[in-house]
Each structure stands twice: as structure tokens, then as C-alpha cells.
mmCIF file of C-alpha atoms and ligand atoms in Angstrom:
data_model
loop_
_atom_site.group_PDB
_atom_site.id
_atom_site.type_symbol
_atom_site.label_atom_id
_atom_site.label_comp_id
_atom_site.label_asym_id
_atom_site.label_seq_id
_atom_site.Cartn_x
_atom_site.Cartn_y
_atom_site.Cartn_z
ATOM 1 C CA UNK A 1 14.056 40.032 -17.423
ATOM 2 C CA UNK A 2 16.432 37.171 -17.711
ATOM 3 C CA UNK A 3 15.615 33.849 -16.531
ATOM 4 C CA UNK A 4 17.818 31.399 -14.881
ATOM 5 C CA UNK A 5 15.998 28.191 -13.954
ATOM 6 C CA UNK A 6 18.067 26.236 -11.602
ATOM 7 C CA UNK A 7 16.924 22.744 -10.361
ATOM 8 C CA UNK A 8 16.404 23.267 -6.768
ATOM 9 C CA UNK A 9 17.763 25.675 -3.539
ATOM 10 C CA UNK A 10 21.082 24.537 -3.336
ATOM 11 C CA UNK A 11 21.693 25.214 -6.858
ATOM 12 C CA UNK A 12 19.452 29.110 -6.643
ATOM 13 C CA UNK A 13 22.422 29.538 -3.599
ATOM 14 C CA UNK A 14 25.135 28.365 -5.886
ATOM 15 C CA UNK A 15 24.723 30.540 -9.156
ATOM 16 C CA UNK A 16 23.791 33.656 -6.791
ATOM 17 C CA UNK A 17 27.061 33.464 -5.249
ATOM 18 C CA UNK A 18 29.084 33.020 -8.605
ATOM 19 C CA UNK A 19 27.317 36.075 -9.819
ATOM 20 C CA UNK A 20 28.200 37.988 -6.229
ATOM 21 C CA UNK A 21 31.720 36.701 -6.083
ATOM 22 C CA UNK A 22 32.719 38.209 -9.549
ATOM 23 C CA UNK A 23 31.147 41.687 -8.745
ATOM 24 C CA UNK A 24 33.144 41.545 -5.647
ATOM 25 C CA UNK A 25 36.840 39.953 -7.524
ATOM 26 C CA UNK A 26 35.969 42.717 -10.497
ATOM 27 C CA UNK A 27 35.309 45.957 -8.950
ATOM 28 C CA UNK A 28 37.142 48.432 -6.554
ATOM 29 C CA UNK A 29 34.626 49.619 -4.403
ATOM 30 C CA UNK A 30 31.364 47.368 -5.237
ATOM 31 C CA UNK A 31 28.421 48.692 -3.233
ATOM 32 C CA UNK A 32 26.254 45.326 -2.739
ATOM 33 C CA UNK A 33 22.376 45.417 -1.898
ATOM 34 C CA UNK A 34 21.467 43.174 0.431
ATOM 35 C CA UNK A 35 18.092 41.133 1.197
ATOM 36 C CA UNK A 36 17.178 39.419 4.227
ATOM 37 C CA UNK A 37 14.784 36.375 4.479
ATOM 38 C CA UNK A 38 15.048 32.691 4.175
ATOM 39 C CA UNK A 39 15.904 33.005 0.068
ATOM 40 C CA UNK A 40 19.149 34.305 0.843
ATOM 41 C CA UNK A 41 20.944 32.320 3.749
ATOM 42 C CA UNK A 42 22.360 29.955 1.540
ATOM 43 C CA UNK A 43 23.652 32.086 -1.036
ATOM 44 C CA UNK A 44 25.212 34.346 2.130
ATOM 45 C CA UNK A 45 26.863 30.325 3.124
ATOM 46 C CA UNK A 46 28.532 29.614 -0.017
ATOM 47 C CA UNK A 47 30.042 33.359 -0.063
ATOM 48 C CA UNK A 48 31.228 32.223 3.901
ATOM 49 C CA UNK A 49 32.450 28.898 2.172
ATOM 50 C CA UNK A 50 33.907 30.976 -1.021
ATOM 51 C CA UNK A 51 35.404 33.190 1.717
ATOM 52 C CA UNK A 52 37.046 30.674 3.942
ATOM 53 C CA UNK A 53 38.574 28.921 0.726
ATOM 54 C CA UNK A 54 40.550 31.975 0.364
ATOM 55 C CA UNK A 55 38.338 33.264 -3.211
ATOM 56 C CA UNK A 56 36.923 36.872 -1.793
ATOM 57 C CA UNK A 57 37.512 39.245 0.250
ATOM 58 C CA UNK A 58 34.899 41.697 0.971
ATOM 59 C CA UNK A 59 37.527 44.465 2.410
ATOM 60 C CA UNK A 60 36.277 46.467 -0.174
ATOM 61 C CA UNK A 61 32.779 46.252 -0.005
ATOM 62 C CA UNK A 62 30.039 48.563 1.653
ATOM 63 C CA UNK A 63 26.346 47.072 1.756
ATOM 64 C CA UNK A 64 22.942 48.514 1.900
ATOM 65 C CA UNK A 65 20.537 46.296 3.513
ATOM 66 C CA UNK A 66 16.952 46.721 2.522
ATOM 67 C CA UNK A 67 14.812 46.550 5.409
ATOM 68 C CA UNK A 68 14.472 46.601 9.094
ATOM 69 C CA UNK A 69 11.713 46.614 11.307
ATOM 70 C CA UNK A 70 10.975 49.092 13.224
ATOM 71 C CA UNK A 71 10.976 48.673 17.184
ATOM 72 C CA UNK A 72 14.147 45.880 17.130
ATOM 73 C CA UNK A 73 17.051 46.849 18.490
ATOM 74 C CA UNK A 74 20.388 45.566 16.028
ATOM 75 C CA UNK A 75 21.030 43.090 19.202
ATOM 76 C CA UNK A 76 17.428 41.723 18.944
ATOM 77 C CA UNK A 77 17.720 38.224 17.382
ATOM 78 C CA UNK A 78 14.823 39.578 14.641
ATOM 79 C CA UNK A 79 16.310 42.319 13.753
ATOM 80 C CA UNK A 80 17.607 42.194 9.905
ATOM 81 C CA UNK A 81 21.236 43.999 11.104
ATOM 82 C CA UNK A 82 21.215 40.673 13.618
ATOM 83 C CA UNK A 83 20.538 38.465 10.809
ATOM 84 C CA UNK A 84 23.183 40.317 8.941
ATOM 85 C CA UNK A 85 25.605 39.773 11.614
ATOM 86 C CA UNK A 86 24.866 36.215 12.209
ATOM 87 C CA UNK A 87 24.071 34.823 8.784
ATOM 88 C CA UNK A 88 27.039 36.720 7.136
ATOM 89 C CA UNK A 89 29.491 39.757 8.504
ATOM 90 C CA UNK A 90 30.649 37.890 11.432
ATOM 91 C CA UNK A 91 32.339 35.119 9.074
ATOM 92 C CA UNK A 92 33.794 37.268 6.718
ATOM 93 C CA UNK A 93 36.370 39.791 6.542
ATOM 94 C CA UNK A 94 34.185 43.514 5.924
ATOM 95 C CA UNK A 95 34.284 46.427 8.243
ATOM 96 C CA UNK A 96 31.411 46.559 9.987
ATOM 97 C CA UNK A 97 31.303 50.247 9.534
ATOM 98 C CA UNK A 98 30.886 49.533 5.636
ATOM 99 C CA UNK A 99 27.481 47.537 6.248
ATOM 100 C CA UNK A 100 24.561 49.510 6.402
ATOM 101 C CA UNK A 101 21.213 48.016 8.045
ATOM 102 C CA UNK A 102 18.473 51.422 8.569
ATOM 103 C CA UNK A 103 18.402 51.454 12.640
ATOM 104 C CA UNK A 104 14.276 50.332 13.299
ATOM 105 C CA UNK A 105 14.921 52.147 17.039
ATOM 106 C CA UNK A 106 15.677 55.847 16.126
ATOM 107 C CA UNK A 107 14.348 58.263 17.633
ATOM 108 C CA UNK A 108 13.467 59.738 14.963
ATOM 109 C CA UNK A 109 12.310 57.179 12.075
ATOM 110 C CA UNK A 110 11.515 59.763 9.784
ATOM 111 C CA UNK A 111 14.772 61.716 9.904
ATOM 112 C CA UNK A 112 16.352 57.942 9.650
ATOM 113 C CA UNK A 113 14.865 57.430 6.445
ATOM 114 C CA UNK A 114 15.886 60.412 5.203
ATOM 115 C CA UNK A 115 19.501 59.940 6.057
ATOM 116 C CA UNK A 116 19.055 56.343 5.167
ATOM 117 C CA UNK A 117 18.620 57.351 1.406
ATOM 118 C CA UNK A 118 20.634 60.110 1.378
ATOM 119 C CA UNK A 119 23.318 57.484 2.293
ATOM 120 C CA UNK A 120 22.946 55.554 -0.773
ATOM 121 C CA UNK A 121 22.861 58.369 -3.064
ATOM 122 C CA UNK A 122 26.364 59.506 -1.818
ATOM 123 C CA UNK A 123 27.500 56.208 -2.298
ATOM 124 C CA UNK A 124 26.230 57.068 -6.261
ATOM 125 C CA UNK A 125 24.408 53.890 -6.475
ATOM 126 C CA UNK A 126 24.032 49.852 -5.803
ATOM 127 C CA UNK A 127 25.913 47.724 -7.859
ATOM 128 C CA UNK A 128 24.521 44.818 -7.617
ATOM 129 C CA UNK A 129 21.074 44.507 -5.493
ATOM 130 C CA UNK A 130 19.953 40.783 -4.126
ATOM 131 C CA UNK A 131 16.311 40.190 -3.982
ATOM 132 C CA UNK A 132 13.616 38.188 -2.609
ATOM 133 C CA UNK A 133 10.124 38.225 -3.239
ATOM 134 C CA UNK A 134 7.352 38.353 -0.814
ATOM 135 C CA UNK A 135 4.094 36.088 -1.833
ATOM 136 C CA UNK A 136 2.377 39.625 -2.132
ATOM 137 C CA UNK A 137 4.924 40.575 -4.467
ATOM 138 C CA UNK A 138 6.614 43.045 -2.271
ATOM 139 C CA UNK A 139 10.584 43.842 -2.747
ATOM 140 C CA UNK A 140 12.020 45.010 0.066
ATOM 141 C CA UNK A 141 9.078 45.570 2.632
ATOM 142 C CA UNK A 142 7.305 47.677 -0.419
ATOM 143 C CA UNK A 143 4.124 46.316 0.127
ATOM 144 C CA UNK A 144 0.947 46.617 -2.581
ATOM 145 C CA UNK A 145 -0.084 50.309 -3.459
ATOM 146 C CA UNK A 146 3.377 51.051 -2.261
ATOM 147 C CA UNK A 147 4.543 53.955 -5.539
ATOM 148 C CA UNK A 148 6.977 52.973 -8.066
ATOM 149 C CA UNK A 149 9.029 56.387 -7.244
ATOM 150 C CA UNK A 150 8.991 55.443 -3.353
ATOM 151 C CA UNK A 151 12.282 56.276 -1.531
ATOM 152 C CA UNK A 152 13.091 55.087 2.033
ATOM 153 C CA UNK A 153 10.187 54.948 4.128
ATOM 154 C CA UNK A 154 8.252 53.936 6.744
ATOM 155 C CA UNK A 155 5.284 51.283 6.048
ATOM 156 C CA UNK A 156 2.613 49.582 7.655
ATOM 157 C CA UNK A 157 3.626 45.509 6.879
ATOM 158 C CA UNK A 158 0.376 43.885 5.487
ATOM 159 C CA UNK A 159 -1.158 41.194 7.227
ATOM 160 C CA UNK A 160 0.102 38.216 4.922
ATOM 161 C CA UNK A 161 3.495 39.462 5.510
ATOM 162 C CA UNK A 162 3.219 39.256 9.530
ATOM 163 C CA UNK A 163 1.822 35.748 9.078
ATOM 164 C CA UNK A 164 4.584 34.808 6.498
ATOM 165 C CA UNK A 165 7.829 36.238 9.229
ATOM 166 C CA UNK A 166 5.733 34.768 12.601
ATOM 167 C CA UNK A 167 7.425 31.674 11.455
ATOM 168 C CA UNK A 168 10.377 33.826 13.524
ATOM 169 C CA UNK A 169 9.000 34.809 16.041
ATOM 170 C CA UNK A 170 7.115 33.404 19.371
ATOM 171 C CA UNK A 171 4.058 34.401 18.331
ATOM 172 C CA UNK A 172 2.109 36.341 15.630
ATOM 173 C CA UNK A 173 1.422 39.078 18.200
ATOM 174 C CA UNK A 174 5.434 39.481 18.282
ATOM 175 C CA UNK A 175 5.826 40.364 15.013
ATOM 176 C CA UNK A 176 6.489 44.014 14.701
ATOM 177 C CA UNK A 177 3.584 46.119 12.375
ATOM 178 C CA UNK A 178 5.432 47.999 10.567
ATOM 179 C CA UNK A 179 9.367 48.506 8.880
ATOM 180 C CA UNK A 180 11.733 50.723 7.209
ATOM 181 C CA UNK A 181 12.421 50.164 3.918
ATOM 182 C CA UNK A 182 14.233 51.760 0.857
ATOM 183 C CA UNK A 183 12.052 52.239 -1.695
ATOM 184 C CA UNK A 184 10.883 50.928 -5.040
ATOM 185 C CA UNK A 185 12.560 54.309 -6.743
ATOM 186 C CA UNK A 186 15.871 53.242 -4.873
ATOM 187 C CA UNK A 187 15.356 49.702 -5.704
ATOM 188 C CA UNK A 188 14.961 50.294 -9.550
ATOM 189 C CA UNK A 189 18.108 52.686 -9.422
ATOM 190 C CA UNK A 190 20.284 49.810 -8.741
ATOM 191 C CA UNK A 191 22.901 49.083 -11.694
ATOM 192 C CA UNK A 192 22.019 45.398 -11.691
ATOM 193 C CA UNK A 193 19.262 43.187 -9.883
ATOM 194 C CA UNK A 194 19.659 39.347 -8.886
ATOM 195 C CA UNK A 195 16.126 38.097 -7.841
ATOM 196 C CA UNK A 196 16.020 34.645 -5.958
ATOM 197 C CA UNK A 197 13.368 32.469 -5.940
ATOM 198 C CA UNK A 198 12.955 29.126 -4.720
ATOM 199 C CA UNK A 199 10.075 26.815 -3.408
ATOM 200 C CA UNK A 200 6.198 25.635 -5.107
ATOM 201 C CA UNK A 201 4.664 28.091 -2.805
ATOM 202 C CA UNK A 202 5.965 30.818 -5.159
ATOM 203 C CA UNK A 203 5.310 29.810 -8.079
ATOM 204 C CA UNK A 204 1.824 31.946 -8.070
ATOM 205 C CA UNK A 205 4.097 35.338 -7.368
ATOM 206 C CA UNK A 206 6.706 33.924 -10.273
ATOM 207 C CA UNK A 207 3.806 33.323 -12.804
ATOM 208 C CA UNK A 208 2.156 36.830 -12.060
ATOM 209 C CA UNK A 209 5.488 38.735 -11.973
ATOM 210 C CA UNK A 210 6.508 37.659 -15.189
ATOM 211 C CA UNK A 211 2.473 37.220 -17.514
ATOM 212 C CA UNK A 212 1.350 39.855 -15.010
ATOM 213 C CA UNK A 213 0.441 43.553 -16.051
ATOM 214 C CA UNK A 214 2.604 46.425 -14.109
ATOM 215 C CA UNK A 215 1.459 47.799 -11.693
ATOM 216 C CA UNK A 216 1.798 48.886 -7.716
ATOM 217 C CA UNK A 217 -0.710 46.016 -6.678
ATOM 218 C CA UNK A 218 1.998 44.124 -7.375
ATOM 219 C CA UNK A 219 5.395 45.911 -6.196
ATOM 220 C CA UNK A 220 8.033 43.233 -8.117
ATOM 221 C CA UNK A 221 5.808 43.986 -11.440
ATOM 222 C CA UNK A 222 8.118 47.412 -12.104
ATOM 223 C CA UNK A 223 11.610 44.936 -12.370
ATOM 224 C CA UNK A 224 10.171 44.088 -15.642
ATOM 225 C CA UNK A 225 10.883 47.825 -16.872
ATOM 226 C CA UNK A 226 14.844 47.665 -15.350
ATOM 227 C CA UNK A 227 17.639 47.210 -17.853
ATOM 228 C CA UNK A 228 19.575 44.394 -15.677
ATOM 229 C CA UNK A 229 17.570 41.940 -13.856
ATOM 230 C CA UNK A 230 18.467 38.427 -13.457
ATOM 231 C CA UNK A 231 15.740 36.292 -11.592
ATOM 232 C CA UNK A 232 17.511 33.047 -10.594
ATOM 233 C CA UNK A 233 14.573 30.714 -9.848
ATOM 234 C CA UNK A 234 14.114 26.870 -8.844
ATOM 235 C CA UNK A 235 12.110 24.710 -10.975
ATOM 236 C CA UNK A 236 9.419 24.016 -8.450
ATOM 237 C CA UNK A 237 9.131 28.205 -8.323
ATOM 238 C CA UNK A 238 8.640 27.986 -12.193
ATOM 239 C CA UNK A 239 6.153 24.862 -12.308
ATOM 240 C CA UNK A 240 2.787 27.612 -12.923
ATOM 241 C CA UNK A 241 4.592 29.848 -15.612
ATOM 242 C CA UNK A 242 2.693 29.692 -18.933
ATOM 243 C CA UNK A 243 4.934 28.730 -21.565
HETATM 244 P P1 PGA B 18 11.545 34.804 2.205
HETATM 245 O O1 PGA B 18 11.056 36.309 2.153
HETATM 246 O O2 PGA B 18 12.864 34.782 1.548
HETATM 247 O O3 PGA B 18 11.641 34.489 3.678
HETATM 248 O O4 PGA B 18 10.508 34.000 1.475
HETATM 249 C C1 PGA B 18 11.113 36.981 0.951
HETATM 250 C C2 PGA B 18 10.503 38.358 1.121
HETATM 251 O O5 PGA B 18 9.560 38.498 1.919
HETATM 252 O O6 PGA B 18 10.954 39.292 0.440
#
């Protein structure tokens, strides 16, 4: 894996978007993976800013979000396709019916993550995939013990993971139990993987993803067998990485 160390968040936001922008400006139909979480809202405002200065256009572009929970409705202001919608599609010029969020109400959630996979493959693959990590380690909502060849699924969100999101929501209680989420198997398929990380209360998960062994007690572990992954980390993220 490379490493890009960066000097703080605005910086992680920055290089991100440089590194989005030219996927977008260089290919004809780029199929972007997208992340939701606090890590990524400022990379998602300097492509607005890069946007409104007249640099990219995202006609082109179809995205794959990674998660949503299940039980919120897209309209629910905690649902990842709102956050989508808010933090990004709604100031720039895609076609809504080119983003892709898994729908966390179907009827059938199940059948959704089926179709929900089978979507990507048609699409042949992600281009580029944007990543956070959870302090678990998780990728997407993959949390430990989740398998390496996991496609979409359904999964029970560990504990630390409700605490971390309640920060959201009214209360703990609120926050839904469990998610769908593509899987590490889709995740690795991915032609090329940007992982952001920012902030001192990471720097535990950076130091064990990168002198850490592989393995699914620790989901993020398996990047270090891709081809094309680019972590893009702040200092403070980096301060407990042995040199
Ligand atoms: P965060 O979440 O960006 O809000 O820290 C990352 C994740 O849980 O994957």
C-alpha cells in the first residue's frame, strides 16, 4: 500500500479530490465508489467547490455507495442515500438515476442485496473506490469475522460501531442494528482504492492495518493484498506507526 501523509484534514480532503477529479476529467464512463462518514465530507466539498469553478462535470459518472442501514427510508436524514444527496448530488451536475445507494427499506433485503451486487458486476467494476475506516477496522459496514470473499450482505453492526454513528443520532437506542453492505470480495475487486484517514483517534487502526497480520478480525487488513491502494492519511492518524 502506498502512503500519502498529509499534514492535517483539510489537506486528506484536498489530495482526495485531485485524485477523484482526474479519474472523472480522464475517463468516459468512470464508475466511482463511494463512502459515507465524517472522513469524506470534505473531500465531497472541494469536488462541490472544483465543480462550481467550472473543473468537472460528473454527467458521466455512475456511483456505488457502500452502505446503508437498514430500516431508513432515503428521505430519513440518517440514511447514507440522504447524506449522499445532501453532502454531494444535490450540488453537482449527475443524474440521480446514475447514483446508486442499496435501499435499507426493501421488502425484501435479501433479494436487495442480491440485485445490489449484481448491479455492480454489470457495471464490470469500480474504478476508483473511496474509503474510510472504522476504529474496528471495518470497510464498508464489514465488520470483524466478516469473510474476505463477502459480497453484498446483510450484517449485524457491532456495538463500537453503534456507539461511534450515535454521535448522529438522538440517542444510542436510535441507531439502527444492523446495514447493508457490499462486501469485502466486491470491495477488493475495485480497480483502484483511495483510503482516508484523518484524526489521533485512528492512529491505533492505521498502526495495526499497516504492522498488522491479515486477517478477518481485522476487515481493512486484506487492502494490503490489492494491487492499487492509496491510503491518504493525516499526520496525527500516523503519530503510532512504527517506523
Ligand atoms: P468516520 O467513519 O469517517 O465517520 O470515522 C468511518 C467508517 O466507519 O468507515
Amino acid at each position: 500500500m502506498n502512503i500519502i501523509p498529509v499534514k492535517n484534514y483539510q489537506d486528506m480532503s484536498r489530495k482526495a479530490a485531485e485524485i477523484v477529479s482526474e479519474t472523472i476529467n480522464t475517463m468516459d464512463k468512470p464508475v466511482l465508489g463511494l463512502a459515507t462518514g465524517s472522513t469524506p465530507e470534505g473531500l465531497y466539498q472541494c469536488l462541490i467547490n472544483e465543480h462550481k469553478e467550472g473543473n468537472i462535470s460528473f454527467r458521466h459518472v455512475t456511483t456505488f455507495n457502500l452502505d446503508e442501514y437498514v430500516g431508513l427510508h432515503g428521505s430519513d436524514p440518517n440514511s447514507y442515500r440522504y447524506y449522499m444527496y445532501d453532502k454531494l448530488f444535490r450540488h453537482i451536475d449527475i443524474e440521480l438515476e446514475n447514483t446508486y445507494v442499496p435501499n435499507g427499506v426493501a421488502e425484501d433485503l435479501e433479494k436487495e442485496c442480491t440485485s445490489y451486487e449484481n448491479l455492480i458486476q454489470e457495471h464490470a467494476s469500480i474504478d476508483l473506490q473511496i474509503l474510510g475506516i472504522g476504529l474496528n477496522g471495518h470497510i464498508g459496514f464489514n465488520e470483524p469475522g466478516t469473510s474476505f470473499t463477502s459480497r453484498t450482505h446483510i450484517v449485524e453492526l457491532d456495538e463500537i460501531t453503534r456507539q461511534a454513528n450515535a454521535r448522529f443520532f438522538k440517542s444510542l437506542d436510535d441507531v439502527p442494528t444492523q446495514a447493508i453492505t457490499t462486501g469485502i470480495g466486491t470491495i477488493m475487486e475495485s480497480k483502484k482504492i483511495i483510503l482516508l484517514i484523518s484524526g489521533e483517534n485512528k492512529a491505533e487502526t492505521v498502526a495495526r492495518l499497516v504492522n498488522g497480520e491479515i486477517s478477518e478480525t481485522f476487515p481493512a487488513s486484506i487492502l494490503n493484498e490489492h494491487s492499487n491502494v492509496t491510503i491518504i492519511a493525516d499526520v496525527a492518524s500516523l503519530s503510532k506507526l512504527s517506523k
